[in-house]
PDB file of N, CA and C in Angstrom:
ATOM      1  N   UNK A   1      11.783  17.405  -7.900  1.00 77.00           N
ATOM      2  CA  UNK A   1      13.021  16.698  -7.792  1.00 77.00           C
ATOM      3  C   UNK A   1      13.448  16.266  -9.193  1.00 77.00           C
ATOM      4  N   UNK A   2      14.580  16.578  -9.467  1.00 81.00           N
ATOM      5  CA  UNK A   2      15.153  15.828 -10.487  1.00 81.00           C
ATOM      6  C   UNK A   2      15.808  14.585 -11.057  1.00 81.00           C
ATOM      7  N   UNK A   3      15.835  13.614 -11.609  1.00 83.00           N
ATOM      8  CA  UNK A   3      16.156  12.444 -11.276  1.00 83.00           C
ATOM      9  C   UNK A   3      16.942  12.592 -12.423  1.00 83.00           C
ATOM     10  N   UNK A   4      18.421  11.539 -12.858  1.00 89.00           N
ATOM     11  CA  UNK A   4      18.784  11.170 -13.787  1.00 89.00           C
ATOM     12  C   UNK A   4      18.473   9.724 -14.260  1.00 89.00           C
ATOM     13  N   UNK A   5      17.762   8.944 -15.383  1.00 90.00           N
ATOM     14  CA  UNK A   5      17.726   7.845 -15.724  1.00 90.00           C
ATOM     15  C   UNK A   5      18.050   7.730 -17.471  1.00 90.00           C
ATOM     16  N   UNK A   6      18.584   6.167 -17.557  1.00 93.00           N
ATOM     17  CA  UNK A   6      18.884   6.139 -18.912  1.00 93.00           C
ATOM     18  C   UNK A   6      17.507   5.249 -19.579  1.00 93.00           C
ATOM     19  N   UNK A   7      16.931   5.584 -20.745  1.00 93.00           N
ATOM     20  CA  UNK A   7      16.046   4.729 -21.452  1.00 93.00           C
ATOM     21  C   UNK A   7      16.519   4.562 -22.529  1.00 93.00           C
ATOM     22  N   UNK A   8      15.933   3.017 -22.907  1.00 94.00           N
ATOM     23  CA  UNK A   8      16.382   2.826 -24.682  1.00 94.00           C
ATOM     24  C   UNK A   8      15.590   3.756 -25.427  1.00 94.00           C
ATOM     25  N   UNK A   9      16.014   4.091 -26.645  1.00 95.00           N
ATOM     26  CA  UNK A   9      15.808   5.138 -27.381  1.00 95.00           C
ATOM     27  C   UNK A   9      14.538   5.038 -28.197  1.00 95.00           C
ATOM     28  N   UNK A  10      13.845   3.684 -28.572  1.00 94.00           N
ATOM     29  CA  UNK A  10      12.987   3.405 -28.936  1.00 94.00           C
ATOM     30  C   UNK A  10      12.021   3.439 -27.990  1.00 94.00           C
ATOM     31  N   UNK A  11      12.148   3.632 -26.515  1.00 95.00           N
ATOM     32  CA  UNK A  11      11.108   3.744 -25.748  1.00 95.00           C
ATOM     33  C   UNK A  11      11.018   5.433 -25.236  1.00 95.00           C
ATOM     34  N   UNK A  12      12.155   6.081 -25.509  1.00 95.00           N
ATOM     35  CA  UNK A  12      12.284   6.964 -25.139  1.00 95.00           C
ATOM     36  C   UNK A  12      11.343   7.769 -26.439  1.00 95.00           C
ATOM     37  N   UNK A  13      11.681   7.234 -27.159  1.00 96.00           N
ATOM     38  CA  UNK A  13      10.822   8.268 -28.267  1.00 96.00           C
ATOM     39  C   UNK A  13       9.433   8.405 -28.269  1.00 96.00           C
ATOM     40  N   UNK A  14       9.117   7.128 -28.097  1.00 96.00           N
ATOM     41  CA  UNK A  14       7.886   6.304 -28.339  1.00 96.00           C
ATOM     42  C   UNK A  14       6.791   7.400 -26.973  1.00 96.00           C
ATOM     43  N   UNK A  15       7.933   7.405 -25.976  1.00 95.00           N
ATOM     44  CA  UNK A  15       7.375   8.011 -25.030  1.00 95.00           C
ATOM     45  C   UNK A  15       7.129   9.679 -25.212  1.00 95.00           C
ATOM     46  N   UNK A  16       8.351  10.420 -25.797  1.00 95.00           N
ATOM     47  CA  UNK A  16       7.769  11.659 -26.594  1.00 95.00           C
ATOM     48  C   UNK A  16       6.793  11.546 -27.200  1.00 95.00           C
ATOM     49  N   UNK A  17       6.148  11.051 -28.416  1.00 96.00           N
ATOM     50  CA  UNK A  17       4.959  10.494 -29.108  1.00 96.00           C
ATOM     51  C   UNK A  17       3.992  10.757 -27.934  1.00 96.00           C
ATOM     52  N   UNK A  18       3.710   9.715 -27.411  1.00 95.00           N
ATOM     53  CA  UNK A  18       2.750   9.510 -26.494  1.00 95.00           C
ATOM     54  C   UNK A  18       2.341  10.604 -25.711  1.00 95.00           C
ATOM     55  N   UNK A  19       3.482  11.537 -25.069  1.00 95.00           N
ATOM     56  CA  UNK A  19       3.381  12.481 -24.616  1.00 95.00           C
ATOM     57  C   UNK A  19       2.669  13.760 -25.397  1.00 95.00           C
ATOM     58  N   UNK A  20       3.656  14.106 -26.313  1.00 95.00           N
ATOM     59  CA  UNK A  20       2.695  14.733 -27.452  1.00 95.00           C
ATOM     60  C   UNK A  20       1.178  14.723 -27.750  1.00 95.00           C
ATOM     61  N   UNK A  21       1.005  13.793 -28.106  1.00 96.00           N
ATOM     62  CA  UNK A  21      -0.447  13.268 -28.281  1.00 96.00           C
ATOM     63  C   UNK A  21      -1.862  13.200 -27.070  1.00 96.00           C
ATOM     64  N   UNK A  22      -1.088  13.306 -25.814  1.00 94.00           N
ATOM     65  CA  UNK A  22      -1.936  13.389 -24.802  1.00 94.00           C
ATOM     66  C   UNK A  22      -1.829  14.641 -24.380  1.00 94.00           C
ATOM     67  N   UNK A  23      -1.061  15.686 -24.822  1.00 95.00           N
ATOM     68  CA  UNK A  23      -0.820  17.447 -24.093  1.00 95.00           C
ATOM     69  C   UNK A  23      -0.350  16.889 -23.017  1.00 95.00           C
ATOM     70  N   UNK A  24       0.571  15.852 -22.780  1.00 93.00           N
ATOM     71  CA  UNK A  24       1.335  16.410 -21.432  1.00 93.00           C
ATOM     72  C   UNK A  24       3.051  16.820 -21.596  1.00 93.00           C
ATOM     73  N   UNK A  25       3.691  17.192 -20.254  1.00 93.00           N
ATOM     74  CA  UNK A  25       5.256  16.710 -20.541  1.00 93.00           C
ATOM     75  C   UNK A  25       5.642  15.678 -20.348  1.00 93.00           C
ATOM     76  N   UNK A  26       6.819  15.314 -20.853  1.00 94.00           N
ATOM     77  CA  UNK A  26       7.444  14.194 -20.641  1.00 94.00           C
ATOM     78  C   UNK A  26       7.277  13.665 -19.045  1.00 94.00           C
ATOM     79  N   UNK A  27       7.801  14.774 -17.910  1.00 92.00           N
ATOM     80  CA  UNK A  27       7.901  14.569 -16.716  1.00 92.00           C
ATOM     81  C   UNK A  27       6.463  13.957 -16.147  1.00 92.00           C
ATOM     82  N   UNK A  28       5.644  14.619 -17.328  1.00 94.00           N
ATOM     83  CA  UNK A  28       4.326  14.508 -16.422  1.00 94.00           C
ATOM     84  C   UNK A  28       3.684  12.895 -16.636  1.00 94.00           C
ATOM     85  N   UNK A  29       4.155  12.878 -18.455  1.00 95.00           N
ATOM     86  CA  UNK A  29       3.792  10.973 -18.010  1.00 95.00           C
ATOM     87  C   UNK A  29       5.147  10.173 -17.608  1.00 95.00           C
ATOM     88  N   UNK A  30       5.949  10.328 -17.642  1.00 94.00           N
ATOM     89  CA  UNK A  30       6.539   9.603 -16.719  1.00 94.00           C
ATOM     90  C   UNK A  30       6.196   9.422 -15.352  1.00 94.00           C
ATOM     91  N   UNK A  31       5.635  10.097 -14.649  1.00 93.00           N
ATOM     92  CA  UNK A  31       5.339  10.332 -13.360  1.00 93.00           C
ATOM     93  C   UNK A  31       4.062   9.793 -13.123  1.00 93.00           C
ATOM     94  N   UNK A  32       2.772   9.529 -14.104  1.00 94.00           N
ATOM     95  CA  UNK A  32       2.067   8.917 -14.444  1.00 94.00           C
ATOM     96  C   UNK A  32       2.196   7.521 -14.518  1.00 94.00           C
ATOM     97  N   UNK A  33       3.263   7.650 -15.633  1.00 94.00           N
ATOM     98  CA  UNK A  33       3.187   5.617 -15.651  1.00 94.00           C
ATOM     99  C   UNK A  33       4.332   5.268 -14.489  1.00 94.00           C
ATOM    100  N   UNK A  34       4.834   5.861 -13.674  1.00 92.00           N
ATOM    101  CA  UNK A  34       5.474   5.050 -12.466  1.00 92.00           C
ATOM    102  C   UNK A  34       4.772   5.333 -11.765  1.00 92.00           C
ATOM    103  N   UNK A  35       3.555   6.291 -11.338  1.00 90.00           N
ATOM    104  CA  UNK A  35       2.396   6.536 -10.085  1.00 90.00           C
ATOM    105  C   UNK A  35       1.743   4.998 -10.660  1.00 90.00           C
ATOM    106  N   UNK A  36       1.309   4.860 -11.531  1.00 90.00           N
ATOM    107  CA  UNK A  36       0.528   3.665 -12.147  1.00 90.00           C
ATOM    108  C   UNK A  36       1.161   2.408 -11.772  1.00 90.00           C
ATOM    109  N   UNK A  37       2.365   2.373 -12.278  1.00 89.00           N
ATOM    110  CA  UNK A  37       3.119   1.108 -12.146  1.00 89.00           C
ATOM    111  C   UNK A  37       3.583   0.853 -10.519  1.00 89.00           C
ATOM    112  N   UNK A  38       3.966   1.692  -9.505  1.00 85.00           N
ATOM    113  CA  UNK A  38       3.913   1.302  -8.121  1.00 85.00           C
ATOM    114  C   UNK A  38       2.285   1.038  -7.504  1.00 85.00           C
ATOM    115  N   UNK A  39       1.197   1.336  -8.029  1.00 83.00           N
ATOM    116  CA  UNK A  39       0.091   1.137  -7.556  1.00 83.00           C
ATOM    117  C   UNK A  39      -0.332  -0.171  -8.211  1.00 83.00           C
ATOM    118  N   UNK A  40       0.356  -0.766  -8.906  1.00 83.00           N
ATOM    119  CA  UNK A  40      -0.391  -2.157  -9.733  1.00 83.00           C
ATOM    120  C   UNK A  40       0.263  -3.395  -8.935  1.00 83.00           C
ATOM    121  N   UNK A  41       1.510  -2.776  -7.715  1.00 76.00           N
ATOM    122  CA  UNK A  41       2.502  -3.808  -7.153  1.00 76.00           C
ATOM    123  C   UNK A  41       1.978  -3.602  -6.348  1.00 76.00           C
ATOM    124  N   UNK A  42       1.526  -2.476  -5.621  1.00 78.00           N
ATOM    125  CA  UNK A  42       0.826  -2.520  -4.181  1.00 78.00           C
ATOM    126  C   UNK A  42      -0.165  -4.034  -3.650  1.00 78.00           C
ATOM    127  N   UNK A  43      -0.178  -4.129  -2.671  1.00 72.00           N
ATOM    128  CA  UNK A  43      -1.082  -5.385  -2.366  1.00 72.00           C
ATOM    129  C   UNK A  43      -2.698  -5.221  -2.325  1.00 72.00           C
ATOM    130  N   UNK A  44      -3.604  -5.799  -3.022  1.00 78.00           N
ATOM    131  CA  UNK A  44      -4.781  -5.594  -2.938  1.00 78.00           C
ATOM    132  C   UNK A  44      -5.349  -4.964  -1.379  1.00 78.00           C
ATOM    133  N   UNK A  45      -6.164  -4.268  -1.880  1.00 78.00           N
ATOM    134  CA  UNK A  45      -6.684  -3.816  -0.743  1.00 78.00           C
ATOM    135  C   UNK A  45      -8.248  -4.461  -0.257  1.00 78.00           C
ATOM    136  N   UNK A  46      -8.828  -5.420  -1.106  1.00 79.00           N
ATOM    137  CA  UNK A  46      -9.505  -7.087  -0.664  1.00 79.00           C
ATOM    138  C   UNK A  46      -8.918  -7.661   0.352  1.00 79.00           C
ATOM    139  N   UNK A  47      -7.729  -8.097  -0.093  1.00 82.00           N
ATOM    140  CA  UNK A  47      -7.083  -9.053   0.554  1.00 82.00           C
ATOM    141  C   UNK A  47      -6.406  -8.372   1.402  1.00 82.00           C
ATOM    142  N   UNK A  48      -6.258  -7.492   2.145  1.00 80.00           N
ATOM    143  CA  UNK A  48      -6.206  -6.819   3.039  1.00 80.00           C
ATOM    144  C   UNK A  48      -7.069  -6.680   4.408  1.00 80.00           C
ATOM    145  N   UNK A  49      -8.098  -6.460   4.258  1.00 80.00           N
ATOM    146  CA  UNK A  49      -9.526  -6.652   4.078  1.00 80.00           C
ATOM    147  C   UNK A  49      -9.994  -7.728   4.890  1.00 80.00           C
ATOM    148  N   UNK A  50      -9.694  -8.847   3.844  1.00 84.00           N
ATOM    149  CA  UNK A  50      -9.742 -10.210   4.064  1.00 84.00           C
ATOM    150  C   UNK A  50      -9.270 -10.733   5.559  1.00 84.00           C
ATOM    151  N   UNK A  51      -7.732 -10.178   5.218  1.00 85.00           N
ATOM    152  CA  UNK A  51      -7.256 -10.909   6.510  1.00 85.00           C
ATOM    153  C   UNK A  51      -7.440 -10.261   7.900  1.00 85.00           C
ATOM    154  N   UNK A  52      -8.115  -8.453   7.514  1.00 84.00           N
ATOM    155  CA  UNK A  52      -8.527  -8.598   8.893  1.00 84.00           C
ATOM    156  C   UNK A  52      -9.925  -8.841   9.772  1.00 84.00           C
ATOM    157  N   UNK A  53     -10.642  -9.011   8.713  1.00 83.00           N
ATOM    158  CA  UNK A  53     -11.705  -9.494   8.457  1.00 83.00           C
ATOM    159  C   UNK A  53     -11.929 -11.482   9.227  1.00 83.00           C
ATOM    160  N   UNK A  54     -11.029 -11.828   8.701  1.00 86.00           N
ATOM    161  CA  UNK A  54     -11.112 -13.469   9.530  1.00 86.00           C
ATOM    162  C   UNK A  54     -10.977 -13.342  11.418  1.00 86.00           C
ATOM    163  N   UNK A  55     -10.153 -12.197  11.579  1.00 84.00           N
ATOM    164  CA  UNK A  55     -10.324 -11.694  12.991  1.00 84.00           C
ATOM    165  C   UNK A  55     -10.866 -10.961  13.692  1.00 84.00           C
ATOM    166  N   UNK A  56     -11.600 -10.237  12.922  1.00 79.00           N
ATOM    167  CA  UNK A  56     -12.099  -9.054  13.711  1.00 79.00           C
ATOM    168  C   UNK A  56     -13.797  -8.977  13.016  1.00 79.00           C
ATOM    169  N   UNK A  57     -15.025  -8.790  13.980  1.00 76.00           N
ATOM    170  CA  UNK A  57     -16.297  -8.936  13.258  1.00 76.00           C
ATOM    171  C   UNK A  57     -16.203  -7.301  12.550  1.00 76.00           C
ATOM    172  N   UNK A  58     -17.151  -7.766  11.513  1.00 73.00           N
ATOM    173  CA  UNK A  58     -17.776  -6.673  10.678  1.00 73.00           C
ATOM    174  C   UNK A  58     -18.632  -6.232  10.199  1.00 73.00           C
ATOM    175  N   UNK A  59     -19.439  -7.163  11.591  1.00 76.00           N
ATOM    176  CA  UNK A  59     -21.016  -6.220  12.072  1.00 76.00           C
ATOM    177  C   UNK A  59     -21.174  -5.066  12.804  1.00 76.00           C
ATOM    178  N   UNK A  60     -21.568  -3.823  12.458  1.00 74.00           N
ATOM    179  CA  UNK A  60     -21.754  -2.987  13.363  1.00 74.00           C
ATOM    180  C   UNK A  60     -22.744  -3.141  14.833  1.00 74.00           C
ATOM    181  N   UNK A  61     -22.451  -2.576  15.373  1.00 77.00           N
ATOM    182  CA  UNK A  61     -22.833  -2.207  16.860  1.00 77.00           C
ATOM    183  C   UNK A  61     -24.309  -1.812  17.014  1.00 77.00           C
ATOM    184  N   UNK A  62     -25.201  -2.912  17.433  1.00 80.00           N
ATOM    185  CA  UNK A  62     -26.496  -2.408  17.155  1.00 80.00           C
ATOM    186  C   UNK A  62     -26.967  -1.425  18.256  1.00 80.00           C
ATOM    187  N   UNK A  63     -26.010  -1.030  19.381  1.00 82.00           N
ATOM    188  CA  UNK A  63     -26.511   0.731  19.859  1.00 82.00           C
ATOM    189  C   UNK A  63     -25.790   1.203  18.711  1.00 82.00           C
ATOM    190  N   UNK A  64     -24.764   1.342  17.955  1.00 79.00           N
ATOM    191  CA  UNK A  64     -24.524   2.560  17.467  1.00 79.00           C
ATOM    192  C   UNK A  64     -25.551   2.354  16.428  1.00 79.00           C
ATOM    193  N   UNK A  65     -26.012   1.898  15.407  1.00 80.00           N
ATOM    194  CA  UNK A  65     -26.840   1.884  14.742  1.00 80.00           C
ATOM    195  C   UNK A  65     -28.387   2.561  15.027  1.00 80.00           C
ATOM    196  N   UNK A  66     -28.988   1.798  16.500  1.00 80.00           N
ATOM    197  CA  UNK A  66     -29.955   2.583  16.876  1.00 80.00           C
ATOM    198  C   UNK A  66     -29.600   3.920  17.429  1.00 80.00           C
ATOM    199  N   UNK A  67     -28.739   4.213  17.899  1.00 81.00           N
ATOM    200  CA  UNK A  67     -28.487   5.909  17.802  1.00 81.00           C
ATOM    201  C   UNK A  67     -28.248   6.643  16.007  1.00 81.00           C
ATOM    202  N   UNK A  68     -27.632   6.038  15.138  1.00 76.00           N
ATOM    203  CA  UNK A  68     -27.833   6.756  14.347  1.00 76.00           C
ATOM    204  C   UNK A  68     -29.279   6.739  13.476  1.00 76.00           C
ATOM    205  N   UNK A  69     -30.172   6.095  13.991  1.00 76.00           N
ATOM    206  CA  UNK A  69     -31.366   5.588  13.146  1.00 76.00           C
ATOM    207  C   UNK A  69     -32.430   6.816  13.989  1.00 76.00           C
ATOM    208  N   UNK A  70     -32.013   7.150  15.373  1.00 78.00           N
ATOM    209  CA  UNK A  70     -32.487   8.277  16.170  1.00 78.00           C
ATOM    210  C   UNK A  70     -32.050   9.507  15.673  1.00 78.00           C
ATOM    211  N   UNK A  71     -31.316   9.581  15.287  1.00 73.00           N
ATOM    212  CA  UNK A  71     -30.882  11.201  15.076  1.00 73.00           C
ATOM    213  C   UNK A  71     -31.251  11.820  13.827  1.00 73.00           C
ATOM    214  N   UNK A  72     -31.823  10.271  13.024  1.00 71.00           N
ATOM    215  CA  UNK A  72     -31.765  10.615  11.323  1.00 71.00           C
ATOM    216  C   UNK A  72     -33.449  10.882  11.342  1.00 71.00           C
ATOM    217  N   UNK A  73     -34.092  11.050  12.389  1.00 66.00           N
ATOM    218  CA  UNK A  73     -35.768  10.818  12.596  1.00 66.00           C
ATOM    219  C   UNK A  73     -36.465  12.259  11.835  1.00 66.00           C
ATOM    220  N   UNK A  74     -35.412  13.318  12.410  1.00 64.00           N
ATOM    221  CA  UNK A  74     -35.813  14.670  12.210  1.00 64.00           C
ATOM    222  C   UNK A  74     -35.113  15.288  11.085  1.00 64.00           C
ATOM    223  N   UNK A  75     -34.246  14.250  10.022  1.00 61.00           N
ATOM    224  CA  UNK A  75     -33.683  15.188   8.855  1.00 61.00           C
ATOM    225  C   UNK A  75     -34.976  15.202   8.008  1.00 61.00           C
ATOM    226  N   UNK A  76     -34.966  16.208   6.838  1.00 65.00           N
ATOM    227  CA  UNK A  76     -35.885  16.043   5.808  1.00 65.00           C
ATOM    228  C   UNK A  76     -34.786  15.535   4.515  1.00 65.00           C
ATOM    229  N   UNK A  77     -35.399  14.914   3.552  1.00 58.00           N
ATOM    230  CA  UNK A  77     -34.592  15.070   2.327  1.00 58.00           C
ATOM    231  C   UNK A  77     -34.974  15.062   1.256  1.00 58.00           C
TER     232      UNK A  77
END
């Protein structure tokens, strides 16, 4: 997809540079530092976690456990 955006020219350059210097294209770190920059706004995934964690236990199931502790009798490793 193609996008049109305007940058100041001192960042725009700065960003050729940078690009240069790492072997990529332009497109490719741009696409980089906004993959980066929407993942730094995302909401922790702790605290995610967290809150479903205050409701829900997050002890496993001690049949499922003793079934998998049965099946693992006959691996070698």
């Amino acid at each position: 997809m193609k996008t049109a955006i305007s940058i100041p020219n001192p960042i725009s350059e700065a960003a050729e540079q940078l690009a240069r210097k790492l072997g990529m294209t332009l497109s490719e770190l741009y696409t980089a530092a906004i993959s980066a920059y929407m993942v730094s706004h995302q909401p922790d995934i702790t605290e995610k976690l967290n809150r479903i964690y205050e409701k829900e236990s997050s002890s496993a199931d001690s049949a499922l456990i003793n079934v998998q502790f049965a099946s693992s009798d006959n691996e070698t490793w």
